[in-house]
Tab-separated table of C-alpha atoms in Angstrom:
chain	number	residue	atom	x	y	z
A	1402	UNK	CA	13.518	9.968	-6.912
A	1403	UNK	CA	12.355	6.473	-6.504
A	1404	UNK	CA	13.417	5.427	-2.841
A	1405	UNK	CA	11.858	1.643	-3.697
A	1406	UNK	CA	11.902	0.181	-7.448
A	1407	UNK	CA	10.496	-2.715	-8.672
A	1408	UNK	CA	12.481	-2.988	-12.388
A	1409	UNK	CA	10.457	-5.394	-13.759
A	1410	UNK	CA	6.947	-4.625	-14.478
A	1411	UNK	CA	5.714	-7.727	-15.324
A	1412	UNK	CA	6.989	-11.640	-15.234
A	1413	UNK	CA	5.692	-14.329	-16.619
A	1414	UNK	CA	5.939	-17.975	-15.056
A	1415	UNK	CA	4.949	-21.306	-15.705
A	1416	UNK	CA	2.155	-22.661	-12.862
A	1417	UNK	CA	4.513	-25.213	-10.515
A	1418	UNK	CA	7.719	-23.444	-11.108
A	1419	UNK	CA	9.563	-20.419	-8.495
A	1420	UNK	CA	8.262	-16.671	-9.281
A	1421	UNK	CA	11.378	-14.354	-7.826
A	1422	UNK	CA	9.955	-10.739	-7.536
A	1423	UNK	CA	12.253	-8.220	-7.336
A	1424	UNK	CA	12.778	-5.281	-5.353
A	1425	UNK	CA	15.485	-2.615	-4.590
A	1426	UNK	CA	15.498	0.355	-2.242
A	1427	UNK	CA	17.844	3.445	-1.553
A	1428	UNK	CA	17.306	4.470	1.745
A	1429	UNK	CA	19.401	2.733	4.303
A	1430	UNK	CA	17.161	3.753	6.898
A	1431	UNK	CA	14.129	1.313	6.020
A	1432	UNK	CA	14.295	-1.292	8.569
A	1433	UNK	CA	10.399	-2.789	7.822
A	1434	UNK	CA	9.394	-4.076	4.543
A	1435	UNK	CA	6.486	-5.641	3.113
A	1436	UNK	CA	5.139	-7.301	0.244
A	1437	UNK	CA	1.371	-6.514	-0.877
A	1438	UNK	CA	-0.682	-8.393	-3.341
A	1439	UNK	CA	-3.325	-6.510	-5.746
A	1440	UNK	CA	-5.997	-8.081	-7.616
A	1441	UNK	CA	-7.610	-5.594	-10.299
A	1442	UNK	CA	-10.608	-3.018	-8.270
A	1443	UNK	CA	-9.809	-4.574	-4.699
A	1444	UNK	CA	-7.511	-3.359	-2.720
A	1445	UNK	CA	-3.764	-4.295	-1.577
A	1446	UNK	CA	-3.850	-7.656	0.598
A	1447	UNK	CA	-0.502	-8.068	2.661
A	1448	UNK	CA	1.403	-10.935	2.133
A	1449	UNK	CA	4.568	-11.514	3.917
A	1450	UNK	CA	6.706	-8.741	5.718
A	1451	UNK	CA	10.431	-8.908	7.027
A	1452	UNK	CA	12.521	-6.569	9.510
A	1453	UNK	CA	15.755	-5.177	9.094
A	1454	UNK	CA	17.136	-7.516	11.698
A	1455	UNK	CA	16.536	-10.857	9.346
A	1456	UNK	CA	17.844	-11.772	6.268
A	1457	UNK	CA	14.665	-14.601	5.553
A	1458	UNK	CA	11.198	-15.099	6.336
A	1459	UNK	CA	8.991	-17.761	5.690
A	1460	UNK	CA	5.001	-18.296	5.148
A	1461	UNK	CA	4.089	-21.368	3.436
A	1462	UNK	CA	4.597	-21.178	-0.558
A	1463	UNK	CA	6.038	-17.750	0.173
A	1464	UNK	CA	9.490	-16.673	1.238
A	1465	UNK	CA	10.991	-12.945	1.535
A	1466	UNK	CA	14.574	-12.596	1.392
A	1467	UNK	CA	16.520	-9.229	2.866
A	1468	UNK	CA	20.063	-8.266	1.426
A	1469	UNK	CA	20.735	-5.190	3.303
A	1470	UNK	CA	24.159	-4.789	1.961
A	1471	UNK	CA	22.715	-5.048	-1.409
A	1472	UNK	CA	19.663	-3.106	-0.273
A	1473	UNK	CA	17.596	-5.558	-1.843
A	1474	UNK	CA	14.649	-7.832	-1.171
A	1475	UNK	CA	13.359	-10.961	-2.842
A	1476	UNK	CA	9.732	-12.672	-2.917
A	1477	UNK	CA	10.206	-16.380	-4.064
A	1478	UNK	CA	6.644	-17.814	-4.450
A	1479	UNK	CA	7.171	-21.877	-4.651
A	1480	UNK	CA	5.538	-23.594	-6.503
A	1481	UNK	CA	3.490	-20.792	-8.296
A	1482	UNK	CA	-0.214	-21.327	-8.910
A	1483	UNK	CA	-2.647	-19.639	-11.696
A	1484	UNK	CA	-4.636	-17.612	-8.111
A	1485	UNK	CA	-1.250	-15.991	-7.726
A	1486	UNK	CA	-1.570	-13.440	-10.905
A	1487	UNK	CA	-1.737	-10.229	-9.589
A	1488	UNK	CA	0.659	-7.093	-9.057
A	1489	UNK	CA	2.872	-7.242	-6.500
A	1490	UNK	CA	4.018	-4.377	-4.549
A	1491	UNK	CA	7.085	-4.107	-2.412
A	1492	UNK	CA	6.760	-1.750	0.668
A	1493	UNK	CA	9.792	-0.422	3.145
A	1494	UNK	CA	9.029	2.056	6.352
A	1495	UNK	CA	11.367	3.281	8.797
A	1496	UNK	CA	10.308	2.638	12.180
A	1497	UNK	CA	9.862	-0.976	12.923
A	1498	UNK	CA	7.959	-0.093	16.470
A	1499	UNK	CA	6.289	2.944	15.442
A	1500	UNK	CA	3.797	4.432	12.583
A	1501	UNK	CA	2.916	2.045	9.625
A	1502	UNK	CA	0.953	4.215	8.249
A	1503	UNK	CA	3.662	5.073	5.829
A	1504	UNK	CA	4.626	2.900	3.568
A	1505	UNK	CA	6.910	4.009	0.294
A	1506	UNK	CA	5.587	1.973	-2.257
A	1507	UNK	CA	7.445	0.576	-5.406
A	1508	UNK	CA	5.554	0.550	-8.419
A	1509	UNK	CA	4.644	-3.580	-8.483
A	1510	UNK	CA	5.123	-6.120	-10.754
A	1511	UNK	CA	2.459	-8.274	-12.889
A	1512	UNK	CA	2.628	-11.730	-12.432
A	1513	UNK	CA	1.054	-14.290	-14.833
A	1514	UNK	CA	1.362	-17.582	-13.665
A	1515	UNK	CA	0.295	-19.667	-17.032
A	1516	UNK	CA	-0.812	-23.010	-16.314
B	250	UNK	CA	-14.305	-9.485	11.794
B	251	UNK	CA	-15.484	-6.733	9.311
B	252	UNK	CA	-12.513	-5.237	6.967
B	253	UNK	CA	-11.787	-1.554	5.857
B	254	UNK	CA	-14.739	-0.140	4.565
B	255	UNK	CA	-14.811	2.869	1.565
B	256	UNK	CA	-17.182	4.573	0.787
B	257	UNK	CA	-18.417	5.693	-2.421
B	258	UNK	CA	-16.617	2.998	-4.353
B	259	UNK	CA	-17.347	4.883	-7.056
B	260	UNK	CA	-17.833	8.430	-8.488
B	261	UNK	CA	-17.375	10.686	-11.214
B	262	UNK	CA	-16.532	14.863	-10.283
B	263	UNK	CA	-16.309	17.769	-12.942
B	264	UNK	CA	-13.201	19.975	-12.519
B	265	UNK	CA	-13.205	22.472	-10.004
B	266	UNK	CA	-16.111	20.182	-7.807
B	267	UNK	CA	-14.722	19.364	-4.382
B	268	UNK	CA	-14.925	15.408	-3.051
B	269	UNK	CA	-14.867	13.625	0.133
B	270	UNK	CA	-14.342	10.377	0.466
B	271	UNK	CA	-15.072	8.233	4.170
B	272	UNK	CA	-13.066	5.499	5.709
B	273	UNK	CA	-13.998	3.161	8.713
B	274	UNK	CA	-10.843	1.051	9.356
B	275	UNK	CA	-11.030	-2.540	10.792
B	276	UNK	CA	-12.726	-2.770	14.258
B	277	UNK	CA	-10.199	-1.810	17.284
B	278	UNK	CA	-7.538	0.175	14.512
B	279	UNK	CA	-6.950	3.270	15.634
B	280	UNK	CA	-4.581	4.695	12.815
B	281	UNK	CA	-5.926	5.207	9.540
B	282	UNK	CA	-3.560	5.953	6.335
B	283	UNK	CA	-4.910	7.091	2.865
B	284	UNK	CA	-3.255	6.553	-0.529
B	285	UNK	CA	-3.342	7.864	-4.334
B	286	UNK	CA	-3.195	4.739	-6.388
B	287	UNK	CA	-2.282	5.730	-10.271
B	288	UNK	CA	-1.124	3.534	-13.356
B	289	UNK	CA	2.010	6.488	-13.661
B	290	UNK	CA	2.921	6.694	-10.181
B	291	UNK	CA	2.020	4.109	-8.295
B	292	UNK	CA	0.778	4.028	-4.984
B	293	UNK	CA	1.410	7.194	-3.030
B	294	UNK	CA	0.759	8.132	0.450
B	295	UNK	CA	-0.661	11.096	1.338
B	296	UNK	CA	-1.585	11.419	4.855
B	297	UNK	CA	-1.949	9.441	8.113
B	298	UNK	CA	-4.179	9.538	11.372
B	299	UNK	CA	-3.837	8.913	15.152
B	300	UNK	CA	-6.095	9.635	17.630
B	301	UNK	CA	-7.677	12.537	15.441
B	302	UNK	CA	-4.236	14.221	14.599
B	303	UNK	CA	-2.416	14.242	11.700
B	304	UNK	CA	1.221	12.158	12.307
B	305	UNK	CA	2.641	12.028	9.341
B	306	UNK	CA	1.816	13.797	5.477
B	307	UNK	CA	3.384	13.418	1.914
B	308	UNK	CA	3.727	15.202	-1.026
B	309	UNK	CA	0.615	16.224	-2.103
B	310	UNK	CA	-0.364	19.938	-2.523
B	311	UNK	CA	-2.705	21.946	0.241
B	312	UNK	CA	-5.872	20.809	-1.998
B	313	UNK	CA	-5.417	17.208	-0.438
B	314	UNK	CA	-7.115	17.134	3.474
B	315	UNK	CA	-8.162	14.624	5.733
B	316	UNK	CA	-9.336	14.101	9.075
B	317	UNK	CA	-10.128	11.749	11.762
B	318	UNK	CA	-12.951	11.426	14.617
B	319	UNK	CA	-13.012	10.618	18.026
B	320	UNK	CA	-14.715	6.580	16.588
B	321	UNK	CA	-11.592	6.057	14.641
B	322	UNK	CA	-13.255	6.825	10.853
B	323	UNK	CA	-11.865	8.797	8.482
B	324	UNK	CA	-12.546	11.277	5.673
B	325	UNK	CA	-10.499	12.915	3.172
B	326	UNK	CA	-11.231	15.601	1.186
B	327	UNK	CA	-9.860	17.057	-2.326
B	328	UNK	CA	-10.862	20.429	-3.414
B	329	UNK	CA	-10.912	22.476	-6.743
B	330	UNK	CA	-10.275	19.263	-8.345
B	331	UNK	CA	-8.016	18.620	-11.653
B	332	UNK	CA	-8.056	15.801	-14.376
B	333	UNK	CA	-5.109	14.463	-12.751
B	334	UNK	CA	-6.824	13.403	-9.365
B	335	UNK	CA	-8.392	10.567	-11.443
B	336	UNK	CA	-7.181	7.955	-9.410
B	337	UNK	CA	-8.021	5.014	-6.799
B	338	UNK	CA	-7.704	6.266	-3.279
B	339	UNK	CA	-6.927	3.804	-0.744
B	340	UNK	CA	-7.489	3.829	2.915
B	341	UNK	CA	-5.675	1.780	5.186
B	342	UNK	CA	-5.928	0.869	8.951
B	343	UNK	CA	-3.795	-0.387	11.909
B	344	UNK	CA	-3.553	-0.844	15.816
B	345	UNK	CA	-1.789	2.376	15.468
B	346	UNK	CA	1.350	3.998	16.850
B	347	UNK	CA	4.205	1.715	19.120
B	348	UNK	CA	3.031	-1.570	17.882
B	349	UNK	CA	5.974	-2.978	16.746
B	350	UNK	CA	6.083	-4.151	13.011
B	351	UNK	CA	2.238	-3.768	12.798
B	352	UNK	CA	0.259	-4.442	9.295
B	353	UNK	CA	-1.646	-2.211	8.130
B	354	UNK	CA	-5.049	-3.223	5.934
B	355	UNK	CA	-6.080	-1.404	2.996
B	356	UNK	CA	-10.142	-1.365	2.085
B	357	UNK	CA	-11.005	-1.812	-1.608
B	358	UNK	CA	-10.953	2.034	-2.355
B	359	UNK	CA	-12.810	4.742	-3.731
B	360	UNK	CA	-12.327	5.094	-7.710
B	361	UNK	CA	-12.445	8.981	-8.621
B	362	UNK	CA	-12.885	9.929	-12.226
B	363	UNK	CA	-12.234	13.442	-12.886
B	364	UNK	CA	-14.148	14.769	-16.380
């Protein structure tokens, strides 16, 4: 049983328009969740994370937003560029002020960005 | 300041052969986490480290160890090993336990081909 899904495994998006990477979880107790970026043989690079407590965070081109009621997350990347293909994995942990250590991975989604 | 480093990035082990892999996490990190990456499952977590003791473990069978010494680094070890442990193995490090909403940093990881 999945307890973090990513449904789409790839998306395809034109360089200058809004990639919207999806992600839905099942446990209600995940209060910490992350998004990680993967190039081909490196490893994951974090990206932006958000806690349970906000419903948006910001980081330049890249914005996370938290539906808990939904218990679903969002990664809007705006405007997409062509050095943002990769696969991008959505994390969640419970324990916001303890271990990270373990993070319940979704699968990730490839992203082309076509210029 | 120097990242995760993995080491070997990359090796090839007949069935049955044992492998340990080594892990020196980001300078000052004193939790270490190690992940199965494969195209099937995705990334998987398998154990975790804090001041040389094992916190937290997934689902992997007894075959899977690791362990951590007094510097930080880590080392994990897979024995009597199967076609199916062909995968990337990622280490990850962190301040460690009670920081709240702390990142952890994966190194590039250590591709395992099983023949």
């Amino acid at each position: 049983d999945q307890q973090v899904k990513q449904n789409s495994p790839s998306l395809s998006v034109q360089e200058g328009r809004i990639s919207i990477l999806n992600c839905d979880y099942t446990n209600s107790m995940f209060d910490y969740f992350l998004w990680y970026k993967k190039y081909p043989a490196e490893g994951p690079t974090f990206l932006i994370s958000i806690s349970s407590i906000k419903d948006k965070n910001e980081d330049g081109r890249f914005t996370v937003f938290l539906n808990k009621s939904a218990k679903h997350l969002s990664l809007h990347i705006v405007p997409s560029q062509p050095g943002d293909s990769a696969v991008y994995f959505c994390a969640a942990s419970v324990g916001y002020g303890g271990s990270q250590g373990n993070l319940i991975f979704g699968k990730g989604t490839k992203l082309s960005v076509k210029p | 300041k120097a990242g995760v480093t993995q080491t070997p990035r990359y090796l090839i082990k007949t069935r049955g052969q044992q492998v340990t892999l080594s892990c020196s996490p980001i300078s000052g990190h004193r939790s270490v986490s190690w992940y199965q990456q494969t195209p099937g499952q995705g990334l998987q977590f398998l154990f975790e480290y804090f001041s040389e003791t094992q916190r937290n473990k997934g689902n992997f069978p007894g075959r899977f160890s690791g362990r951590q010494f007094s510097n930080s680094r880590s080392e994990m070890n897979v024995s009597t090993l199967e076609l199916g442990d062909s995968a990337l193995y990622l280490c990850a490090s962190s301040l460690g336990w009670g920081s709240s909403g702390n990142t952890i940093y994966f190194g590039e990881g250590s591709w395992l081909t099983v023949v």
